[in-house]
mmCIF file of C-alpha atoms in Angstrom:
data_model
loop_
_atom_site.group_PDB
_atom_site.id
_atom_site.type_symbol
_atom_site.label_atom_id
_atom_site.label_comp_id
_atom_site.label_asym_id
_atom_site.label_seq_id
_atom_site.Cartn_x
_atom_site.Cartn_y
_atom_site.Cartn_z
ATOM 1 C CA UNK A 1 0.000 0.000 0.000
ATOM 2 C CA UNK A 2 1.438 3.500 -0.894
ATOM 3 C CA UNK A 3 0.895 7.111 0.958
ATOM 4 C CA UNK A 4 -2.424 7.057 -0.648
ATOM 5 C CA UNK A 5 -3.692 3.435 0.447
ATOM 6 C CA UNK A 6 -3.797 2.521 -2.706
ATOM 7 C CA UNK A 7 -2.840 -1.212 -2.992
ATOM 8 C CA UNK A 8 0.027 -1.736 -4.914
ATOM 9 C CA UNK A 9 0.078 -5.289 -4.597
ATOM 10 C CA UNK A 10 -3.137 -5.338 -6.793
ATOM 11 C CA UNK A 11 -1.181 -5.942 -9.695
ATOM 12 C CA UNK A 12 2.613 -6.997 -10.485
ATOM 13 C CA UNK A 13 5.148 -4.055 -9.471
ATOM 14 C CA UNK A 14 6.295 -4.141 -12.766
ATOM 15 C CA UNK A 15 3.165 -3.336 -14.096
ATOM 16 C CA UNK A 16 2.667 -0.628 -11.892
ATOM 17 C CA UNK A 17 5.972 1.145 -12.958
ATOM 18 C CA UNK A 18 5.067 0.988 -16.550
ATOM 19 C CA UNK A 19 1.685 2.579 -16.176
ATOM 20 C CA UNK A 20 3.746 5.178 -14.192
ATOM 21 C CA UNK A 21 6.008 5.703 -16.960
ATOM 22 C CA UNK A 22 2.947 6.193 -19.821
ATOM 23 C CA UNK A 23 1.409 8.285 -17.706
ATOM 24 C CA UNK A 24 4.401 10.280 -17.168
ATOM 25 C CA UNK A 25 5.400 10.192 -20.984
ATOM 26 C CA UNK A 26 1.527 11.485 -21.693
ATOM 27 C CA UNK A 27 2.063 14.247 -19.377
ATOM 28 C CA UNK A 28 5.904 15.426 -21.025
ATOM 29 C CA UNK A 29 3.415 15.596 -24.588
ATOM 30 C CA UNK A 30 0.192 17.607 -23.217
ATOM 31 C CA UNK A 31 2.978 20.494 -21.477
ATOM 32 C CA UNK A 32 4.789 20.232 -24.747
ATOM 33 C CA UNK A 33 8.111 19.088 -22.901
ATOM 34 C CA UNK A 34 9.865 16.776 -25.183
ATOM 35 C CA UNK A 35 13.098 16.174 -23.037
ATOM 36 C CA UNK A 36 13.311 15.069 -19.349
ATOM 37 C CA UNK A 37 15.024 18.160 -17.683
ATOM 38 C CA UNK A 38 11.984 20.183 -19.505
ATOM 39 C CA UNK A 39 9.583 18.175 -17.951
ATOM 40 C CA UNK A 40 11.465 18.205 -14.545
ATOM 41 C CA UNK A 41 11.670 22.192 -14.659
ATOM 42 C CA UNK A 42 8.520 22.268 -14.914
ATOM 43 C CA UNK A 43 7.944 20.059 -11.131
ATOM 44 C CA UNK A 44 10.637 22.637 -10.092
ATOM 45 C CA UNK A 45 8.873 25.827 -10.823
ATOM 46 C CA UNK A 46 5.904 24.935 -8.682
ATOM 47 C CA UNK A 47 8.211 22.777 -5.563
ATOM 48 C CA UNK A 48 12.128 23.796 -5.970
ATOM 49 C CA UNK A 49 12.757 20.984 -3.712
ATOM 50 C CA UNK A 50 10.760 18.686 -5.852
ATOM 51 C CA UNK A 51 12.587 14.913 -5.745
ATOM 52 C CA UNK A 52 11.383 14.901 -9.610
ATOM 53 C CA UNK A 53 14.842 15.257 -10.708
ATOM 54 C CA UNK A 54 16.641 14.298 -13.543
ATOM 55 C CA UNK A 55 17.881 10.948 -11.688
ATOM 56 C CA UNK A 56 14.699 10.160 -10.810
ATOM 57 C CA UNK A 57 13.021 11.148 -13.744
ATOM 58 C CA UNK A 58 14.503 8.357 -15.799
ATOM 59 C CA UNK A 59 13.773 5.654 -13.407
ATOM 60 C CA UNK A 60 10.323 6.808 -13.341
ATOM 61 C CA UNK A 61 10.023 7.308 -16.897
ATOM 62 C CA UNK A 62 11.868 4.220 -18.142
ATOM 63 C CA UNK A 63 9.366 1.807 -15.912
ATOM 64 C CA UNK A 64 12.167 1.246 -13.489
ATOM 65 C CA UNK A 65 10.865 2.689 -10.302
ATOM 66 C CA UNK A 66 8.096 4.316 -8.627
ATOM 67 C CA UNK A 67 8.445 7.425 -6.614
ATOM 68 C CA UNK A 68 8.530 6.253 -2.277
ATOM 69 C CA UNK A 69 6.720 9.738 -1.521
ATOM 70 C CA UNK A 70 3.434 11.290 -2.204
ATOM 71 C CA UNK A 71 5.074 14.627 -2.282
ATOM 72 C CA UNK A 72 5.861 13.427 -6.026
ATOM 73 C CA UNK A 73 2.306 13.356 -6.541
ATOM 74 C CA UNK A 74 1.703 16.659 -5.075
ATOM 75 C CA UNK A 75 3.858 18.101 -7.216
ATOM 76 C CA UNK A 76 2.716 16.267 -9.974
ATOM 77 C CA UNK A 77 -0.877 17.478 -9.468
ATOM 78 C CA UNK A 78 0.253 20.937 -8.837
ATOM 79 C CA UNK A 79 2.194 20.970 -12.320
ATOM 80 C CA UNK A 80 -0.967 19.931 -14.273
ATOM 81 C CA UNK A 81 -3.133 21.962 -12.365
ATOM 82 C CA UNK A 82 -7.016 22.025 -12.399
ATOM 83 C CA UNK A 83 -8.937 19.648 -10.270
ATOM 84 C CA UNK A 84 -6.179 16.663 -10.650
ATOM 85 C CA UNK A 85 -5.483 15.104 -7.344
ATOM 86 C CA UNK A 86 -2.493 13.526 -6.088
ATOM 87 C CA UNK A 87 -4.135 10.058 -5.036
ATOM 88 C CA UNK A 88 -6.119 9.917 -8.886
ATOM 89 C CA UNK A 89 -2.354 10.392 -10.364
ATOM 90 C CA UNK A 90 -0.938 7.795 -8.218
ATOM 91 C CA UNK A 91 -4.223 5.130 -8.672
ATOM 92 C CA UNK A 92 -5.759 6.004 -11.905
ATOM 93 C CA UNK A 93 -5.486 3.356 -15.035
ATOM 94 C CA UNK A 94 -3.876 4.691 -17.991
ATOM 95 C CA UNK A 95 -7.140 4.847 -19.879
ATOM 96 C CA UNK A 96 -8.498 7.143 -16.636
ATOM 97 C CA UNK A 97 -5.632 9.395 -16.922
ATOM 98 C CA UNK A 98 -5.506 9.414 -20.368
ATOM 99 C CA UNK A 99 -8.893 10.659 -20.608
ATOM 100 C CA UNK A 100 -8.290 13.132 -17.597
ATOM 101 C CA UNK A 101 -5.294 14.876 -19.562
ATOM 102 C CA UNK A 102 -7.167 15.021 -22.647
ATOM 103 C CA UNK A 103 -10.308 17.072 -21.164
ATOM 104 C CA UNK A 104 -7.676 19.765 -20.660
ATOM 105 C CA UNK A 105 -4.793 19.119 -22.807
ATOM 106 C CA UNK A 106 -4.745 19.070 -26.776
ATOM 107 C CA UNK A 107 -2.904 15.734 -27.440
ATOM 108 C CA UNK A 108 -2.086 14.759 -31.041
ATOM 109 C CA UNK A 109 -3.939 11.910 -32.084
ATOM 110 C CA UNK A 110 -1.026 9.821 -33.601
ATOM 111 C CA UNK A 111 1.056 10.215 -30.002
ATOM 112 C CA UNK A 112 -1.964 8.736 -27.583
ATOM 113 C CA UNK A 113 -2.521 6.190 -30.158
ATOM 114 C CA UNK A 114 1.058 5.467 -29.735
ATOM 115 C CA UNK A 115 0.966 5.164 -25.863
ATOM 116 C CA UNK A 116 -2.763 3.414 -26.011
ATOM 117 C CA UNK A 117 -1.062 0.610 -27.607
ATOM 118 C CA UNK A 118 1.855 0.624 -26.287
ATOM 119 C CA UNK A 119 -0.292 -0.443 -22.590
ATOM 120 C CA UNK A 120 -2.551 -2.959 -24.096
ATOM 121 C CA UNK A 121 -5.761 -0.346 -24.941
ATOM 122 C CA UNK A 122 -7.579 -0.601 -28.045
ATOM 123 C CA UNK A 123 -7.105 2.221 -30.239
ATOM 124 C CA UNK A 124 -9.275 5.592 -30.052
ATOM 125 C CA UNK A 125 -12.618 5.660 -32.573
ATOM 126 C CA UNK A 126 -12.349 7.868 -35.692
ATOM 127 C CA UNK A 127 -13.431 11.327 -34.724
ATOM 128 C CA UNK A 128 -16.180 12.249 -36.561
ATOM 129 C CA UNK A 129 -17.573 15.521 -37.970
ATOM 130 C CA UNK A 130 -19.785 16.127 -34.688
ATOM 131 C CA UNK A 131 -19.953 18.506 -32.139
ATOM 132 C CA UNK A 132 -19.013 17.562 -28.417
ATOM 133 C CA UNK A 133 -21.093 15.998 -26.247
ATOM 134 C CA UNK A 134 -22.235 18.054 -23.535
ATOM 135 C CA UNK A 135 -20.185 15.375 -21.510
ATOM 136 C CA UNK A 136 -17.220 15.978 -23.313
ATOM 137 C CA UNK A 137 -18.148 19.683 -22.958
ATOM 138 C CA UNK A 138 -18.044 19.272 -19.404
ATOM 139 C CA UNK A 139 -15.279 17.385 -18.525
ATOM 140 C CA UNK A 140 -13.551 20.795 -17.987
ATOM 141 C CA UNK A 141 -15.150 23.643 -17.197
ATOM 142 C CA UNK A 142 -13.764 27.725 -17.635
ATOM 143 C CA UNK A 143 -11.187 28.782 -15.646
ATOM 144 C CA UNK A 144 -9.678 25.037 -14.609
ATOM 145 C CA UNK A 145 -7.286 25.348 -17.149
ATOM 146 C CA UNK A 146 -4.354 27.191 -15.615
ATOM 147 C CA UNK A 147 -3.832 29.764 -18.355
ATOM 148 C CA UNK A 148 -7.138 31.068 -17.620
ATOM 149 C CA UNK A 149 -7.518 34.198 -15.672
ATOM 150 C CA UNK A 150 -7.032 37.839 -15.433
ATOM 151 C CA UNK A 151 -4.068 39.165 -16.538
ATOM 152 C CA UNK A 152 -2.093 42.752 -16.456
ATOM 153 C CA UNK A 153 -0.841 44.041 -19.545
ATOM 154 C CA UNK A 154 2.683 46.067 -19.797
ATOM 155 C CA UNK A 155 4.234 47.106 -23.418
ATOM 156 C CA UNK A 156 6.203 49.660 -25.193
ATOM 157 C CA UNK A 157 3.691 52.467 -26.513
ATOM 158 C CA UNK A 158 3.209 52.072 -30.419
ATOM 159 C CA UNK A 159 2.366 56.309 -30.698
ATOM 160 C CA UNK A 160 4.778 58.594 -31.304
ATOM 161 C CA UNK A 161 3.193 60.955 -29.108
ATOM 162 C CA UNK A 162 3.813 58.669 -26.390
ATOM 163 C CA UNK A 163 6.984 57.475 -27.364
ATOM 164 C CA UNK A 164 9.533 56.052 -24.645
ATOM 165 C CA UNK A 165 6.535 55.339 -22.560
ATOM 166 C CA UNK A 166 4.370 51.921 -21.908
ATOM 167 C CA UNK A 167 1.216 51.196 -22.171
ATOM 168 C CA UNK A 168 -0.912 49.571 -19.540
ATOM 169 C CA UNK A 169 -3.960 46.765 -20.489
ATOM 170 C CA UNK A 170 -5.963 44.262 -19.475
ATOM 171 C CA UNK A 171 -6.238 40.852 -20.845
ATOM 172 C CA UNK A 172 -8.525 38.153 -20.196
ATOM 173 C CA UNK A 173 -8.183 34.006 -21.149
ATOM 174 C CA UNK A 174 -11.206 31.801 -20.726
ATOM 175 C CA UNK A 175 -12.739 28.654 -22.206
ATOM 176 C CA UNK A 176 -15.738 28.948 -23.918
ATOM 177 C CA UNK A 177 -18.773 26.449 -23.997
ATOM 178 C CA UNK A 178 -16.603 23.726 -25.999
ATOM 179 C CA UNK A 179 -13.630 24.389 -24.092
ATOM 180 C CA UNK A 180 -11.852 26.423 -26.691
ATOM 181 C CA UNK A 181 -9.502 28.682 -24.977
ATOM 182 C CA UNK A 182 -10.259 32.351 -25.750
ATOM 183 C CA UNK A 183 -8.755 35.813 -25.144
ATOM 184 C CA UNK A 184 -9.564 39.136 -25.096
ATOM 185 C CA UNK A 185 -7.505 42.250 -24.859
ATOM 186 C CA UNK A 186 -8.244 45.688 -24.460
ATOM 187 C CA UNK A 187 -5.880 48.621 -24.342
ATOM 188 C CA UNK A 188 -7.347 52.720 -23.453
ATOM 189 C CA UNK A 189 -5.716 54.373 -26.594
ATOM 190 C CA UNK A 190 -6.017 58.402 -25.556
ATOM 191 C CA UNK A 191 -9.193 57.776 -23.688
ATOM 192 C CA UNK A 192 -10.589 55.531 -25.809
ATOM 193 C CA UNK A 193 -11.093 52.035 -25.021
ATOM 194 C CA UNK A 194 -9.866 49.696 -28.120
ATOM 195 C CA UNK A 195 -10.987 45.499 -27.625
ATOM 196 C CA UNK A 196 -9.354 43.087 -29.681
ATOM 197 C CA UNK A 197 -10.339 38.826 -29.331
ATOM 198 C CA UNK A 198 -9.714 35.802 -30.350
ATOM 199 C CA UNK A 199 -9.016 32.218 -29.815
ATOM 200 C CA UNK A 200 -6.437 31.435 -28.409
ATOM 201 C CA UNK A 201 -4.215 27.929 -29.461
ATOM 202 C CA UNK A 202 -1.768 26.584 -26.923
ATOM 203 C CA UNK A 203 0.446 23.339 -27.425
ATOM 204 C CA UNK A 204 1.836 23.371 -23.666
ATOM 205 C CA UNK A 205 5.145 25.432 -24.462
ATOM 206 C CA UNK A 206 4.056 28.439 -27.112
ATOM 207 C CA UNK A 207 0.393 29.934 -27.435
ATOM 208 C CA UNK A 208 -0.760 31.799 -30.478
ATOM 209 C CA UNK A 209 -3.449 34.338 -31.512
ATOM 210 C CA UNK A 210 -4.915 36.091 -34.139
ATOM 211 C CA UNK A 211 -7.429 39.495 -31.961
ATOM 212 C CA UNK A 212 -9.816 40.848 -34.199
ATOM 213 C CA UNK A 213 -9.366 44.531 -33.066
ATOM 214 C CA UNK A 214 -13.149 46.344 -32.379
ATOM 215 C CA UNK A 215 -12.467 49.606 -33.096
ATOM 216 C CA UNK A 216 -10.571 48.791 -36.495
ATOM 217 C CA UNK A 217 -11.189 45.484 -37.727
ATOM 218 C CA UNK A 218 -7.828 45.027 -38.104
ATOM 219 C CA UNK A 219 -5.949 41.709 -37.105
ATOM 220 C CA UNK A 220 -3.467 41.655 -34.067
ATOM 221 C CA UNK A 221 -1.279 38.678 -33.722
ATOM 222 C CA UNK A 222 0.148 37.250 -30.276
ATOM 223 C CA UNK A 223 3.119 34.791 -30.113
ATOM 224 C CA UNK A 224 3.730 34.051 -26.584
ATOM 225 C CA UNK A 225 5.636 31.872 -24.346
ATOM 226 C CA UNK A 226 3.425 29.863 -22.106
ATOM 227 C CA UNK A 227 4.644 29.713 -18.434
ATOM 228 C CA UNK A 228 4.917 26.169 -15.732
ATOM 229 C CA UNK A 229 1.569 26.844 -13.268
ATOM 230 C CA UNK A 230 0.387 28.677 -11.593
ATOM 231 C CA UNK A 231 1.311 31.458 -14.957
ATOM 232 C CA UNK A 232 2.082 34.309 -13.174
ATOM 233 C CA UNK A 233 3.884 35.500 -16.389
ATOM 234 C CA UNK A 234 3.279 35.013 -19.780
ATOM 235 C CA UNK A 235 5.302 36.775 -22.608
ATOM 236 C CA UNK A 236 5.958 37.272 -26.040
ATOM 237 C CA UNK A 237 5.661 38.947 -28.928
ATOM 238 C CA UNK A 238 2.573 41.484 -30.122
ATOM 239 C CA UNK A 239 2.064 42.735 -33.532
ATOM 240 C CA UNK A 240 -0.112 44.471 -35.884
ATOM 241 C CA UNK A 241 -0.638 48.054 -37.489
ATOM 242 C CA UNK A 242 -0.228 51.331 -35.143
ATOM 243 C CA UNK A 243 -3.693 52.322 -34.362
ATOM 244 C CA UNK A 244 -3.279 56.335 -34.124
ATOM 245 C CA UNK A 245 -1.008 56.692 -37.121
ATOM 246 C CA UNK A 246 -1.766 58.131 -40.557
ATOM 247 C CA UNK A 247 0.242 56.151 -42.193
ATOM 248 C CA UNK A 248 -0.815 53.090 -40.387
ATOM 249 C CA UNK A 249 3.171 51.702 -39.951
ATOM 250 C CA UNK A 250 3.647 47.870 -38.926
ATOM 251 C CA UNK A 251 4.767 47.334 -35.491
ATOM 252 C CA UNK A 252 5.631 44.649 -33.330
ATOM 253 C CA UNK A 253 7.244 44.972 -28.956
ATOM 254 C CA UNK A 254 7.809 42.791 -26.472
ATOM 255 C CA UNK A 255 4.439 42.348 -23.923
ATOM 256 C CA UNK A 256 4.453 40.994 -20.789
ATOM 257 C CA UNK A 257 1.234 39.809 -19.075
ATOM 258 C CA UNK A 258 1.377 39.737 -15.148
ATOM 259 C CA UNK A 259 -1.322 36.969 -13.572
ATOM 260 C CA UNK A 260 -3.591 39.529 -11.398
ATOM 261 C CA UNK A 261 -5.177 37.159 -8.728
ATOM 262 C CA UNK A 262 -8.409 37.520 -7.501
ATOM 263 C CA UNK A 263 -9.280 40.957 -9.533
ATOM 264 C CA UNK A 264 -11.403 41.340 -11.918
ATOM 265 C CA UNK A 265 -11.387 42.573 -15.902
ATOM 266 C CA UNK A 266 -13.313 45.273 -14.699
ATOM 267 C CA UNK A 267 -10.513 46.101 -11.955
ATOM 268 C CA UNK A 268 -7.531 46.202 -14.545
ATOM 269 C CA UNK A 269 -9.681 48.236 -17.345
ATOM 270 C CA UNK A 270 -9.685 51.064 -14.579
ATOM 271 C CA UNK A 271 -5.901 50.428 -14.342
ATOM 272 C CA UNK A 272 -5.287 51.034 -18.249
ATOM 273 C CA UNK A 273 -3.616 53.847 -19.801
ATOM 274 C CA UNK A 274 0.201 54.992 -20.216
ATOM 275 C CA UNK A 275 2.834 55.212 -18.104
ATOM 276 C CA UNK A 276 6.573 56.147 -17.575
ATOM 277 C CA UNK A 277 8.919 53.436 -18.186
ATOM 278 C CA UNK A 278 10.672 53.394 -14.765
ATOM 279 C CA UNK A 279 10.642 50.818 -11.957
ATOM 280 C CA UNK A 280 8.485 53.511 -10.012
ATOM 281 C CA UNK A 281 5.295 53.127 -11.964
ATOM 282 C CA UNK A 282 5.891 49.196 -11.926
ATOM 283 C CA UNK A 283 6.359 48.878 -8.846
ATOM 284 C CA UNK A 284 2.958 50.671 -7.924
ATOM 285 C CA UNK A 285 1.300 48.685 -10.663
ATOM 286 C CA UNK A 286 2.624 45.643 -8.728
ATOM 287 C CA UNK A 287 1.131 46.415 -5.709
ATOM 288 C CA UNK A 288 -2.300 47.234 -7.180
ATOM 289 C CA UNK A 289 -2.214 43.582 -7.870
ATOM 290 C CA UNK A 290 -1.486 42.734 -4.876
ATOM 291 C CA UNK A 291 2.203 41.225 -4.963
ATOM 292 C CA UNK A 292 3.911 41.496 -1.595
ATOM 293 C CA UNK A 293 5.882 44.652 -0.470
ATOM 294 C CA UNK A 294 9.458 42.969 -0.326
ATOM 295 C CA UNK A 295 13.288 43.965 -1.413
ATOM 296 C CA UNK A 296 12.880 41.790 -4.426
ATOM 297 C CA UNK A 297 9.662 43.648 -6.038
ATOM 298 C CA UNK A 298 11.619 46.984 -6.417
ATOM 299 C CA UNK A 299 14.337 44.508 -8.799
ATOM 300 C CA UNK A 300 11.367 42.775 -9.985
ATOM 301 C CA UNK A 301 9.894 46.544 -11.642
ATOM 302 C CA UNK A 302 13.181 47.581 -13.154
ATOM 303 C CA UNK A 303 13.616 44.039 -14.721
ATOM 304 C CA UNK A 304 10.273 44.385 -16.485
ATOM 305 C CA UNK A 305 11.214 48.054 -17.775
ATOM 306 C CA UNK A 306 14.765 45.983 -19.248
ATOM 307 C CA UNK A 307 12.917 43.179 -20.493
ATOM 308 C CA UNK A 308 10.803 45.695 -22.780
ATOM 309 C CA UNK A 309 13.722 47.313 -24.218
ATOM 310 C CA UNK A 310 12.905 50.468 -22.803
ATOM 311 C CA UNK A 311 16.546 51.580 -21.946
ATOM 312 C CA UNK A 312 17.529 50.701 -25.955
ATOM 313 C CA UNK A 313 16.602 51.900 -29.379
ATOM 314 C CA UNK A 314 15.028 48.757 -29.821
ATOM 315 C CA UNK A 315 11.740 48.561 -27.757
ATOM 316 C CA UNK A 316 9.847 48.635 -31.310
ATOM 317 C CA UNK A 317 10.434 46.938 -34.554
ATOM 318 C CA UNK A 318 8.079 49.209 -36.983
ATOM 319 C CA UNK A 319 8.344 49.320 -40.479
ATOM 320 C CA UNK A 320 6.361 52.551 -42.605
ATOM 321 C CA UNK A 321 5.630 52.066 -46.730
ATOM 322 C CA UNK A 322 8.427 55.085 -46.883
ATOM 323 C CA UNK A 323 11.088 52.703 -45.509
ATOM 324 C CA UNK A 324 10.333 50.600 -48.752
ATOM 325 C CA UNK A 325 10.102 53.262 -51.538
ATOM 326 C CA UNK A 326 13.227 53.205 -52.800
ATOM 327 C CA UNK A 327 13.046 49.575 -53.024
ATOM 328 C CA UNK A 328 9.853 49.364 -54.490
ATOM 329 C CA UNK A 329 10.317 51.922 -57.212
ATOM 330 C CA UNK A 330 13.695 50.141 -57.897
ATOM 331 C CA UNK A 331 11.820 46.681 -58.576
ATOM 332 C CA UNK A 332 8.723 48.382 -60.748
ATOM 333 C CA UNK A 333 11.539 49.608 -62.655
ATOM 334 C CA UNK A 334 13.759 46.367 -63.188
ATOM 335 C CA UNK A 335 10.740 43.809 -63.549
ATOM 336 C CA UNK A 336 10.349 41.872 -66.547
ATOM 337 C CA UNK A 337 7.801 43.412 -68.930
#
């Protein structure tokens, strides 16, 4: 019997270390970690003293051992997040957990068929053109999955009036009714508030979107690095056409979104609007979402204001149709008639 009374001795050890080891390998594909020390940063960023180390890590996920504590599973649980216990990761069947991960996770088809055979299950039925079933629909419902949430926008400013400075906005992800992950943005562009959505498409290690902007109808696009739980950060890459600008130039900056617990959209659209790029304004912007007063949060400001590029010349990456004219003109004249 383990920490969690389940009875080991139900079924051969051996056994029980290769269902460890699938289950292990299924969760390394749905967090998009395709290499051991990936998957065991990941245990590390939510436990630093996590014993899912790279040692262990290959016993585990060679079928060679099973972890002696149930902090393992703890940490385990903690990593996928939602409503996954530590005694259902330690008990569950394969097919249980498999089905568990997949309610949350996007898993490629050709992978879990791999693993499905590879511990004696029959292989998955042909997906059909149909909608889910409100059981499907439910297996997961918004806000379990641990991107979801409210989130504080920082950027560089995209106006030249406001040049040098950042902007401040408010971001939202959330699952719809079939469990699509959505977001929605919304910036206050000289008192003017400017929305922007979209669905948002995560593999466990990058998320993408493609906001349909309100106010425009123009397309924004996201590329972002997706964070271990709990996300208090998520960052990347935003792009799209300047907004306020006549000649409508192509820009793309650094954003960083900060995980604002317990506050709502409506809290952080009061919050939106520019700001000086020092660790002063940060900091207060830090403490409206309620991070603790401590020596580190000061550093923890000016390292956002350096992570934007806000002390170089290269905060933006903008391109105008004049910075092509010469070009252009060029090619009309040398193309083949």
């Amino acid at each position: 019997m383990n920490h969690f009374g389940v009875e080991i001795g139900q079924q051969p050890l051996e056994r029980s270390w290769f269902n460890l080891a699938l289950k292990l390998k299924l969760t390394a594909l749905a967090l998009g970690c395709p290499t051991n020390k990936e998957l065991c940063a990941r245990f590390a960023a939510v436990n630093p003293a996590t014993l899912f180390v790279t040692q262990n890590a290959y016993k585990w996920l060679s079928g060679k051992a099973m972890p002696r504590t149930s902090s393992v599973y703890e940490d385990w649980a903690s990593v996928l997040g939602g409503s996954l216990t530590a005694p259902f990761l330690a008990s569950s069947s394969f097919e249980e957990f498999q089905q568990a991960i997949c309610a949350r996770f996007s898993v490629p088809e050709t992978v879990l068929a791999t693993l499905r055979s590879e511990a004696g299950l029959p292989p998955l039925p042909a997906a059909g053109p149909v909608s889910p079933s409100p059981a499907r629909a439910g297996a997961r419902q918004p806000g379990e999955h641990w991107l979801a949430g409210t989130y504080l926008a920082i950027s560089p400013a995209w106006s030249r009036v406001e040049a040098g400075r950042l902007i401040i906005g408010a971001m939202r992800i959330y699952a719809d009714p079939v469990q699509q992950l959505q977001i929605s943005y919304s910036e206050n562009l000289f008192n003017r508030p400017v929305a922007m959505e979209g669905q948002l498409l995560s593999d466990g290690r990058t998320a993408q979107s493609a906001l349909t902007c309100s106010y425009t109808h123009r397309l924004f696009f996201l590329a972002l690095n997706v964070a271990t739980p709990p996300a208090n950060l998520i960052g990347g890459i935003l792009s799209g056409a300047a907004v306020h600008d006549p000649n409508a130039r192509a820009v793309a900056c650094r954003i960083l979104f900060l995980r604002a617990h317990g506050r709502s959209i409506e809290d952080l659209a009061a919050r939106m609007g520019y700001l000086d790029a020092d660790a002063d304004g940060i900091e207060h912007e830090l403490a409206g979402l309620g991070y603790r007063a401590d020596a580190a949060r000061r550093g923890l400001a000016a390292s956002i204001v350096a992570s934007l590029g806000m002390h170089s010349t290269s905060a933006l990456c903008e391109a105008a149709p004049r910075d092509f004219t010469d070009i252009e003109l060029t090619l009309d004249r040398l193309a083949p008639a």
